[in-house]
XYZ file of C-alpha atoms in Angstrom:
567
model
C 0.000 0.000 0.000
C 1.271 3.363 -1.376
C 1.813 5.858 1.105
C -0.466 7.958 -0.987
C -3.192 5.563 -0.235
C -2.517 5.452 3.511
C -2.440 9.292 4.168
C -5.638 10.023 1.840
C -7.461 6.946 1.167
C -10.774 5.611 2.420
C -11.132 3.445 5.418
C -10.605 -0.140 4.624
C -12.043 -2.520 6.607
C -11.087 -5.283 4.433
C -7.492 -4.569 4.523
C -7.241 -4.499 8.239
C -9.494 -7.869 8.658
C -6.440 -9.234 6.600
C -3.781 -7.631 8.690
C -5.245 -8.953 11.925
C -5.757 -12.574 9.615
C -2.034 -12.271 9.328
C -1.282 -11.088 13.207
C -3.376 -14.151 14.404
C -0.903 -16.868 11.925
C 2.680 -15.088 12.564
C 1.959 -12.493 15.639
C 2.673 -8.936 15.079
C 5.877 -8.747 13.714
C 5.332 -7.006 9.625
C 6.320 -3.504 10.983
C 4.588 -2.459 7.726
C 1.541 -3.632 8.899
C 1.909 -1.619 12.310
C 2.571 1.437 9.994
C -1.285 0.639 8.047
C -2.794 0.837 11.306
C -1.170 3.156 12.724
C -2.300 5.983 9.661
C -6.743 3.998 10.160
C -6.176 4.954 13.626
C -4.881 8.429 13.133
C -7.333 9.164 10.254
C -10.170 7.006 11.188
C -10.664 7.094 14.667
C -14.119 6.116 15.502
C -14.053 3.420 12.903
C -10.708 1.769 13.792
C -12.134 1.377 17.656
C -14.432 -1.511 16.646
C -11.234 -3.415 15.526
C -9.123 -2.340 18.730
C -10.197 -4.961 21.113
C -9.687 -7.586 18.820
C -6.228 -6.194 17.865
C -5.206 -6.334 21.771
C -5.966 -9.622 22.359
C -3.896 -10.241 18.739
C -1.119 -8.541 19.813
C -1.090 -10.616 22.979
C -1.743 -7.920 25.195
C -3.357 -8.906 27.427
C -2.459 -6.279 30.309
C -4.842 -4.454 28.229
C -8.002 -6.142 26.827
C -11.474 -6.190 27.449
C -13.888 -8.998 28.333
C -14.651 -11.140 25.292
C -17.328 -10.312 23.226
C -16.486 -13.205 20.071
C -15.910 -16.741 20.658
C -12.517 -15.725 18.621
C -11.567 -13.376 21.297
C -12.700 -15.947 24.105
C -9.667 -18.386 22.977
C -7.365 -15.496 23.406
C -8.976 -14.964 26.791
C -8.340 -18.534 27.465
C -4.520 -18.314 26.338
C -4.122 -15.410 28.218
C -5.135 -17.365 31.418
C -3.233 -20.071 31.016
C -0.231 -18.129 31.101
C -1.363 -16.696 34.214
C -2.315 -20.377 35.296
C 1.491 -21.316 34.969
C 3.565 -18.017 35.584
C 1.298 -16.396 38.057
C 1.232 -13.526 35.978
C -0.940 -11.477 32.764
C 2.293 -11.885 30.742
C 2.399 -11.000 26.941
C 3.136 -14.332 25.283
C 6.421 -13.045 24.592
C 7.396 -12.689 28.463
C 5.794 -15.705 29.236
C 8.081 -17.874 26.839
C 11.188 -15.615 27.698
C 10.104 -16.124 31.419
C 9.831 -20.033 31.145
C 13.348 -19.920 29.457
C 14.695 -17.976 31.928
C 13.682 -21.003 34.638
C 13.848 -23.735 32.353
C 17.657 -23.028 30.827
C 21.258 -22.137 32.530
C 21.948 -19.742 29.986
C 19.226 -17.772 27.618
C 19.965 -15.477 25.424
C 17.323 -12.948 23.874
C 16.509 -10.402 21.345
C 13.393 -8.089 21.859
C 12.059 -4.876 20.753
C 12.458 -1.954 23.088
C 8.415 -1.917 23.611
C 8.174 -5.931 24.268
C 7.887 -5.513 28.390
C 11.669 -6.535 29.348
C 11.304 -4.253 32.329
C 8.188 -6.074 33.628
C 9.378 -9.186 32.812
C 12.819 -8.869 34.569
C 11.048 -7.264 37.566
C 9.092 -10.059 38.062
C 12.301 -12.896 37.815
C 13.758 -11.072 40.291
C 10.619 -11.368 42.495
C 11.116 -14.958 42.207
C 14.493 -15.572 43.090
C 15.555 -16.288 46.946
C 19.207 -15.426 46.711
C 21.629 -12.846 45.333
C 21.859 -11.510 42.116
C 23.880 -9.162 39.750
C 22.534 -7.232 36.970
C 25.080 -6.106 34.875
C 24.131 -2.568 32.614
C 26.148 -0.548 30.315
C 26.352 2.623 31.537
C 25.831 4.476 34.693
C 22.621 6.055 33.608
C 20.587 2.959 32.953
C 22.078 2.037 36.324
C 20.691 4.691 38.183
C 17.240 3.726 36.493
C 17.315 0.129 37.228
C 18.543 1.358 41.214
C 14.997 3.957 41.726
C 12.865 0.542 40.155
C 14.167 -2.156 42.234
C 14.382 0.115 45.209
C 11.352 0.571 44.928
C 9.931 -2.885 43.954
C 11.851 -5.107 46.543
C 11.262 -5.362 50.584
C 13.829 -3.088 53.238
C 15.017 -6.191 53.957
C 16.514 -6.872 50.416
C 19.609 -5.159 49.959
C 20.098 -2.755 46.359
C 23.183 -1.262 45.732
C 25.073 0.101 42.949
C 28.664 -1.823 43.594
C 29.272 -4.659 45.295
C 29.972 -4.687 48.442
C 28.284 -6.597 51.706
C 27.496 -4.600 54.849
C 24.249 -5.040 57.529
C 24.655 -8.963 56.779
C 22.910 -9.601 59.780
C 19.923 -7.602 58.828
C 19.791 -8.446 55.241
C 17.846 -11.079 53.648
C 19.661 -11.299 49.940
C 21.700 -8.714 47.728
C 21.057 -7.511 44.186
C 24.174 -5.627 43.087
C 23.338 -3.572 39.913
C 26.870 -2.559 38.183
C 28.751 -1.960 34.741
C 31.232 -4.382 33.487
C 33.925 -2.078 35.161
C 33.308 -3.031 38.795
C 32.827 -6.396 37.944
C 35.938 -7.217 39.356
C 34.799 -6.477 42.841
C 32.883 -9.572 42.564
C 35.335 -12.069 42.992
C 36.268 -10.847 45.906
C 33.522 -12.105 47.587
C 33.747 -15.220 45.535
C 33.208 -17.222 48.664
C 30.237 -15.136 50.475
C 28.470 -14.157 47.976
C 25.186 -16.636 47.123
C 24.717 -15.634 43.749
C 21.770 -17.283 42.092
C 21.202 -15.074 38.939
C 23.255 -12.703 36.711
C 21.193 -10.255 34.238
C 23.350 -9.140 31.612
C 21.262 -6.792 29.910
C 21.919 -4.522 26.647
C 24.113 -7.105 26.068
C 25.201 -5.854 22.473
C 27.586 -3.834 24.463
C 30.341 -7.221 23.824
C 30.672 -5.307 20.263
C 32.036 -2.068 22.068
C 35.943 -2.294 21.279
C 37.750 -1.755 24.842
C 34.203 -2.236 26.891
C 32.910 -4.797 24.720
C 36.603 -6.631 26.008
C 35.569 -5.597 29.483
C 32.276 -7.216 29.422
C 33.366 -10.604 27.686
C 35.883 -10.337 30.404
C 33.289 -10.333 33.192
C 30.780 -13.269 32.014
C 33.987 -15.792 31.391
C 35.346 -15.053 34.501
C 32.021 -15.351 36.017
C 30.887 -18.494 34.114
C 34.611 -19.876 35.527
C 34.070 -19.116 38.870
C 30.201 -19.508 39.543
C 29.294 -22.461 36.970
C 26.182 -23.125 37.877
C 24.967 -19.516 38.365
C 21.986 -18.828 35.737
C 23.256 -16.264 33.275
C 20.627 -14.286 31.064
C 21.462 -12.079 28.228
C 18.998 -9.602 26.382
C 19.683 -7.749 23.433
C 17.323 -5.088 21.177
C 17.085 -6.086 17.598
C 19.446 -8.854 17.212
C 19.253 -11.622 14.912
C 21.226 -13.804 16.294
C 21.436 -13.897 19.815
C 23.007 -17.393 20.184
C 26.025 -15.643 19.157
C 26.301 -14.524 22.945
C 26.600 -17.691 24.066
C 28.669 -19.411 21.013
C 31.581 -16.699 21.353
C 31.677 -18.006 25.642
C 30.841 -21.287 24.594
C 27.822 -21.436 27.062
C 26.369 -24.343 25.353
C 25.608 -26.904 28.014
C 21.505 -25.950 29.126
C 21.500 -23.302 27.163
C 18.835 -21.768 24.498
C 18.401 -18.395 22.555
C 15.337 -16.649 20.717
C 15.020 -13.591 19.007
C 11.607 -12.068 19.001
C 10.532 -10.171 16.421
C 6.965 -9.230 18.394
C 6.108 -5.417 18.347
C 3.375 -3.285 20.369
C 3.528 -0.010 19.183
C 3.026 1.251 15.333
C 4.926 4.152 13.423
C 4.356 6.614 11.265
C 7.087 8.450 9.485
C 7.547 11.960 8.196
C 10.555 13.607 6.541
C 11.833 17.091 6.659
C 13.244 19.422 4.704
C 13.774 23.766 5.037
C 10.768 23.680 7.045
C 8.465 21.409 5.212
C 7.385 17.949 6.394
C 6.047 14.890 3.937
C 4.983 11.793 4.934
C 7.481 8.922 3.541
C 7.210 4.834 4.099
C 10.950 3.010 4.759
C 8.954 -0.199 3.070
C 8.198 0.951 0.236
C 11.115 2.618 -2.579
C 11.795 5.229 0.037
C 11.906 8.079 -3.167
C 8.676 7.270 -4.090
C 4.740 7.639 -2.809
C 5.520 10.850 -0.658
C 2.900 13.093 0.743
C 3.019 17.099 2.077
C 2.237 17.202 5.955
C -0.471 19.916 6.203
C 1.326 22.309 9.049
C 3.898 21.370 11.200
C 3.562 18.393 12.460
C 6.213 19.303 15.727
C 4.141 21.928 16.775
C 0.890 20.003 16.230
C 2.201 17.042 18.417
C 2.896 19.573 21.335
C -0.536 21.234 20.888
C -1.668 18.258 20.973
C -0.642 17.866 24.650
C 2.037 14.933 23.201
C 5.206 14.975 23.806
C 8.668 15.617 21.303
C 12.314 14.261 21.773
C 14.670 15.814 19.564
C 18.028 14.430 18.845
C 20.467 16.341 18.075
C 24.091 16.822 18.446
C 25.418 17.654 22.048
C 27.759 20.448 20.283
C 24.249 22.096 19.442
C 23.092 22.133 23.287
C 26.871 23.228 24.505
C 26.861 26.176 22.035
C 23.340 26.918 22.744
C 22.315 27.013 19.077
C 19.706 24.846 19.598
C 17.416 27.754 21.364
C 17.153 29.636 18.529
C 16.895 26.778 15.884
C 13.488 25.212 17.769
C 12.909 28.577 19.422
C 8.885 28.452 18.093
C 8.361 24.945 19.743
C 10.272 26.304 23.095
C 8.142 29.577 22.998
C 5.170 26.995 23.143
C 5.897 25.401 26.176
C 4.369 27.419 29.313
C 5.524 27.592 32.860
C 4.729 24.415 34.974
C 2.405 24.398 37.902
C 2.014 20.541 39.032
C 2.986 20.420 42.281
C 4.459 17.288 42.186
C 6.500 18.215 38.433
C 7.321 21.445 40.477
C 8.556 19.396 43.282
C 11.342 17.264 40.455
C 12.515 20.896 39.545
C 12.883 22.567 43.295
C 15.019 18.649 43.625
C 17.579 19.935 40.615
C 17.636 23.236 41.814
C 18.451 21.910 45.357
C 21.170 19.879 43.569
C 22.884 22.360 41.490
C 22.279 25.444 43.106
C 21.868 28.610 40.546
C 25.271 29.707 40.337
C 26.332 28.674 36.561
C 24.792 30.197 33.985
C 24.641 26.760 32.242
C 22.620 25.105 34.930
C 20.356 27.775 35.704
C 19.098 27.687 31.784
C 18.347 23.833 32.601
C 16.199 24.770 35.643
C 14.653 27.568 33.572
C 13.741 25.211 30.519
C 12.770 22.560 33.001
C 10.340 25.328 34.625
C 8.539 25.544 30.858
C 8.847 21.300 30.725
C 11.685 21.194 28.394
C 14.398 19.162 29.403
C 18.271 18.555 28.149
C 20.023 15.093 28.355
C 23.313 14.064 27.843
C 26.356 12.195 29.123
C 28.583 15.231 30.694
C 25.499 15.732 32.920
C 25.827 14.460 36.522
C 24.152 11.316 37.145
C 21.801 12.798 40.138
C 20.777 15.712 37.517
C 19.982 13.255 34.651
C 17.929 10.906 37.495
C 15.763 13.957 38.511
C 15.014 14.495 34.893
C 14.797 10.965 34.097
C 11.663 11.026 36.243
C 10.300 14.010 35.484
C 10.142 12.379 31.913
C 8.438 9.269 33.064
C 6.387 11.028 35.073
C 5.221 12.624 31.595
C 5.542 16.484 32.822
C 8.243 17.162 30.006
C 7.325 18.379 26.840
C 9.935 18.502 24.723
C 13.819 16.458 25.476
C 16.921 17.742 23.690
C 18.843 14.478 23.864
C 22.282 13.037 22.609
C 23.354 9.766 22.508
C 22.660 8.441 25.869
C 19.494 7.567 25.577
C 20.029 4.972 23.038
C 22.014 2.832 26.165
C 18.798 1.690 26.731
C 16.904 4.225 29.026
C 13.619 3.697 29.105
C 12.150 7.543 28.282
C 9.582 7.043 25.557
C 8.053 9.893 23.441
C 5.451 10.389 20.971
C 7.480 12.004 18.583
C 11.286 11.303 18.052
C 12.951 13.599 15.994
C 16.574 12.392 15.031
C 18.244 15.726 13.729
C 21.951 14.064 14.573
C 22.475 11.470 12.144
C 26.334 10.770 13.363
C 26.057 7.476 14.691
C 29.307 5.705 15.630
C 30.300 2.299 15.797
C 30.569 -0.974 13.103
C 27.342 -0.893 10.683
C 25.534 -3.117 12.610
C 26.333 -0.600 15.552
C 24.632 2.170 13.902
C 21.875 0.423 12.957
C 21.096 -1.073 16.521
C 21.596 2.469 17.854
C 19.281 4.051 15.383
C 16.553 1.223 15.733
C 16.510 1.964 19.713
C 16.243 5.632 19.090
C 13.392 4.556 16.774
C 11.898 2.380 19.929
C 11.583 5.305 21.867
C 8.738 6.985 19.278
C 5.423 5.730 20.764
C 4.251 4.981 24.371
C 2.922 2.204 25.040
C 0.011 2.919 26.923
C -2.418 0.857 29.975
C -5.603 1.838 28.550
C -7.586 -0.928 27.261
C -8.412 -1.519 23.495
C -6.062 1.561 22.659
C -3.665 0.468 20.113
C -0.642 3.357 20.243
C 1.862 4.384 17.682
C 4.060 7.369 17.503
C 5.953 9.475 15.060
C 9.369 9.403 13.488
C 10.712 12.335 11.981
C 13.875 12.561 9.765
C 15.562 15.154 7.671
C 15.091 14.377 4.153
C 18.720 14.041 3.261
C 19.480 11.210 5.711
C 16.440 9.037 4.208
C 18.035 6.612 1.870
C 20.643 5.951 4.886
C 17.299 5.724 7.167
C 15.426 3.416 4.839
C 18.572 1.186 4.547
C 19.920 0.791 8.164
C 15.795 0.356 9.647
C 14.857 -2.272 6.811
C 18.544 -4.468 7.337
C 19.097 -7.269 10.335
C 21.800 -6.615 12.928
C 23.880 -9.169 14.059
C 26.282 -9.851 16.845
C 29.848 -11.074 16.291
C 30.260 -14.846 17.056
C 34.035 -14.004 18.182
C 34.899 -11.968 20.926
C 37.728 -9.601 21.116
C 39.512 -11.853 23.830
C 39.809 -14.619 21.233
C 41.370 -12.126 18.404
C 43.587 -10.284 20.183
C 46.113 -9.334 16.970
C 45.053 -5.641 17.060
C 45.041 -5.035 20.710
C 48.421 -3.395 21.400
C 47.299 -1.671 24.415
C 49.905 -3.767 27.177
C 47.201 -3.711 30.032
C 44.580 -5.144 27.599
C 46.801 -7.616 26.485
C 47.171 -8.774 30.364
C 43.778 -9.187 31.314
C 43.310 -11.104 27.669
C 46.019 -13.316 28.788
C 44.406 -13.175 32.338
C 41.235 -14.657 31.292
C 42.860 -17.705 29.460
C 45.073 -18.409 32.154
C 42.503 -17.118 35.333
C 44.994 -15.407 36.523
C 44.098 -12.588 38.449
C 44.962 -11.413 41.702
C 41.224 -10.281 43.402
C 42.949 -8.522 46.402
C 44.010 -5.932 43.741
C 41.510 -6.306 40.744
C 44.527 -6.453 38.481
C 46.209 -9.489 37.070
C 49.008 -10.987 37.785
C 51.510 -9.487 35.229
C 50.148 -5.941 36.308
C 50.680 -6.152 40.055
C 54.460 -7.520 39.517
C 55.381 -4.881 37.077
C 53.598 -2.506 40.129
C 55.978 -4.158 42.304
C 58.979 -4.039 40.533
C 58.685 -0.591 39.847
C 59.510 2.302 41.820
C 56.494 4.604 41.741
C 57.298 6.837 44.784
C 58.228 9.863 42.913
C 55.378 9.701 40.498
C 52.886 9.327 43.154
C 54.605 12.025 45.650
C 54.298 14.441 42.313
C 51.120 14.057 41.412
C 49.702 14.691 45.154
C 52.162 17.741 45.418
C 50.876 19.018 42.075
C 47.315 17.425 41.217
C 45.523 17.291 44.356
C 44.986 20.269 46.433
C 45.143 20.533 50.114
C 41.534 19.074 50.898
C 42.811 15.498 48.662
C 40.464 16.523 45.766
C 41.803 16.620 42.286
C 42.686 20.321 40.941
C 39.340 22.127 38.965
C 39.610 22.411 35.315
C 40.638 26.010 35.295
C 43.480 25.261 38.056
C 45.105 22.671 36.587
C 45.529 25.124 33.334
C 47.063 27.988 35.624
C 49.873 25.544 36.283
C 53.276 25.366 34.261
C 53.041 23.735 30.948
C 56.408 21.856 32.827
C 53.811 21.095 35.690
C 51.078 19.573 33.679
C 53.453 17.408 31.213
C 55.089 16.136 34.433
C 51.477 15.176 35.903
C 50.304 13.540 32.297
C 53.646 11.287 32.629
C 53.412 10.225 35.651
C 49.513 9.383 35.667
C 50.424 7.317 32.419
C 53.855 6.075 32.861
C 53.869 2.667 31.626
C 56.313 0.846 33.918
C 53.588 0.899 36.886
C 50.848 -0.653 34.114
């Protein structure tokens, strides 16, 4: 179907009888048959709605359906409680077959969309399990997510912490450590006290990551060497093949993998060009069956009451460019009165105080609901905003790249105005399909099907088409077992550390590292670098300190911080 015929046809009943035909035989999984909907329910409201509780229960979501009213819908109804029969809960089907995998296998590997419930489904695992477990995320930020959920999910009684570490033992039924692959090592030692039962690797794609992809292959060998019968469980977005996480660790003994290919949420996608927007289809020739957008379709979304995240490139938010390039969708956004949105801001304003001219236009953007996210923001600050998101009191997000690491902050219109996507090709295209996953949020409201928009600039759409209609894979090697272009010495240690488990866990260095430390004399490096780098309170020197020093003073500091005989 042309999009010609999707913006401006006639409602066709026919065609979506055959598109929920096909969703009943395969599931949902023809994207372009999300995108169909998705333009009867924005055109056809009232019409679609008759076909919306069938949809749900078609979809397999169930969270959100309505009593039965066909003897079709009734065996849905049916499946639906005997998945609550054997898991205890309303899964999806999707959750329920990851969940019985999860129990069933040692080792499962999976590949979901980012609207396919992995949240709720990891929530409730670790409802079920009695002793300690790890859960091991990318980056800090989705760590400080995963911390305010589980925190708030699990008894007092249960002990969440960001590093691992074991303190009120007595008082303390079971741990769940939630950390990156760099304090990993802290695990081992506790190798002996710790009762680890479970270890969530999620966003697990981040084994393709150069250095931290080494770091993380690091992590599960040395904790598949030292806690064998621990039950490891990987999940990926958009992967074909996620057996390829446990091939490249050889995790083959009880093991199983499944990619699902299941979607909840429909798109619709517009391109833009000097100010003009046209709808486009990626699955169809993406040069043909274009059609003008009526307005603007930003400022109709935030009219709308619906919500906008912009991507765009964090050298855009530094220089402050960005105010004056979407200064008529800022100027739309009015002051905030919510108590409890007002009560998020007062917490940032607490945090930062209103002395820097850079944080105080945060606070006043955050007063209108417009919020900034990026990396060089401090954790707390990008937590307080990350719920004021979810909470749904922001507007409009100007974001950068780390909310593709998997932070759950969906929108109803993504905007990607930074096409600069770095990594292999399959990199770029799993980073542009999970800024894609944040356009649309799936909502609680029963028989509402949702979608959301996707806006691109017109001259990235062949690379756009390309990339979203392609399969991603994951390497079946890891970097630890081709280590030819690794000349880094340190990397090459731990590489050599992992074959030959030979690490010394007082230090979290190998061996070859801490007698190299020990055979070197570091005194005057160290006695340096605390007479020149560290001021009399034991902090490191500011920014702008450290540059009022000799150019002598600061080559001396960046030689002995990196001199290579202390590794």
């Amino acid at each position: 179907m042309l999009t010609q015929s999707l913006v401006n046809g006639q409602f066709d009943s026919v065609k979506i009888t055959e598109i929920l035909n096909d969703f009943h035989i395969k599931g949902p999984v023809d994207s372009n048959h999300l995108e169909t909907l998705s333009y009867f329910k924005k055109n056809f409201p009232e019409q679609f709605s008759v076909f919306e509780a069938k949809l749900m229960f078609l979809m397999g979501l169930f969270y959100k359906t309505s009593e039965p009213s066909t003897f079709f819908d009734q065996v849905y109804k049916d499946w639906s409680e005997s998945i609550h029969s054997q898991t205890g809960r309303y899964f999806t089907p999707v959750q329920a077959d990851a969940y019985n995998s999860i129990l069933k296998y040692n080792n499962f590997s999976f590949s979901a969309p980012t609207s396919a419930g992995k949240s709720y489904l990891y929530q409730e695992i670790i409802k079920d399990i009695k002793s300690d477990i790890i859960i091991v995320v990318p980056s800090r930020a989705l760590l400080s997510e995963y911390l305010i959920k589980i925190q708030g999910l699990v008894s007092k009684e249960i002990l969440v912490l960001p590093f691992i570490e074991f303190v009120n033992i007595r008082k303390t039924l079971r741990r769940i450590f939630i950390i990156t692959p760099e304090r990993g090592d802290e695990l081992f030692k506790f190798k002996n006290v710790i009762n680890l039962e479970l270890v969530l690797f999620d966003e697990a794609q981040l084994s393709e990551e150069g250095i931290r992809g080494m770091k993380f292959d690091s992590l599960v060998r040395r904790i598949d060497k030292n806690f064998p019968d621990v039950k490891k469980v990987f999940t990926h977005p958009f992967i074909i093949n996620p057996e390829a996480q446990l091939e490249k660790h050889n995790l083959i003994i009880n093991s199983d993998a499944e990619s699902y290919d299941q979607k909840t949420v429909g798109k619709i996608f517009v391109e833009h060009k000097e100010g003009n927007f046209k709808y486009f289809s990626p699955y169809e020739d993406y040069s043909r069956g274009r059609v003008n957008y009526t307005g603007d379709i930003i400022l109709d979304t935030l009219n709308n009451g619906k919500t906008a995240l912009i991507y765009i490139a964090k050298t855009k938010i530094y220089d402050g460019t960005f105010l004056e390039t979407y200064s008529k969708y800022i100027a739309l956004c009015v002051d905030v009165t919510d108590a409890h949105a007002l009560k998020y801001i007062e917490e940032l304003s607490n945090y930062f105080g209103e002395d820097s001219e850079k944080k105080s236009l945060m606070l006043l953007l955050m007063r209108k609901g417009i919020v900034i996210h990026h990396g060089s923001i401090p954790l707390k600050a990008r937590t307080i905003i990350e719920k004021f998101v979810n909470a749904n009191y922001a507007k409009i997000c100007f974001s950068t790249s780390t909310l593709i690491q998997g932070i759950n902050m969906p929108f109803d219109l993504v905007w990607i105005n930074n096409f600069r996507f770095t990594g292999t090709e399959d990199q770029k295209k799993l980073n542009l399909k999970n800024l894609i996953g944040r356009a649309g949020r799936t909502s609680s409201t029963v028989n509402k099907f949702d979608y959301g928009y996707v806006v691109i600039n017109s001259s990235n759409k062949k690379s756009f088409t390309d990339r979203l209609r392609s399969d991603s894979y994951l390497e079946t090697e890891s970097i630890l077992d081709n280590s030819d272009d690794v000349e880094n010495e340190d990397y090459l240690d731990i590489i050599n550390a992992i074959k030959n488990d030979s690490f010394d866990v007082n230090y979290n260095l190998t061996n070859e590292q801490v007698e190299r430390l020990s055979s070197s004399d570091i005194t005057n490096d160290i006695e340096l670098i605390l007479n020149l780098f560290v001021d009399q309170q034991g902090k490191p020197l500011s920014g702008r300190a450290y540059y009022n020093l000799s150019y002598e003073s600061r080559v001396a500091i960046r030689q002995a911080l990196d001199r290579k005989s202390v590794g």
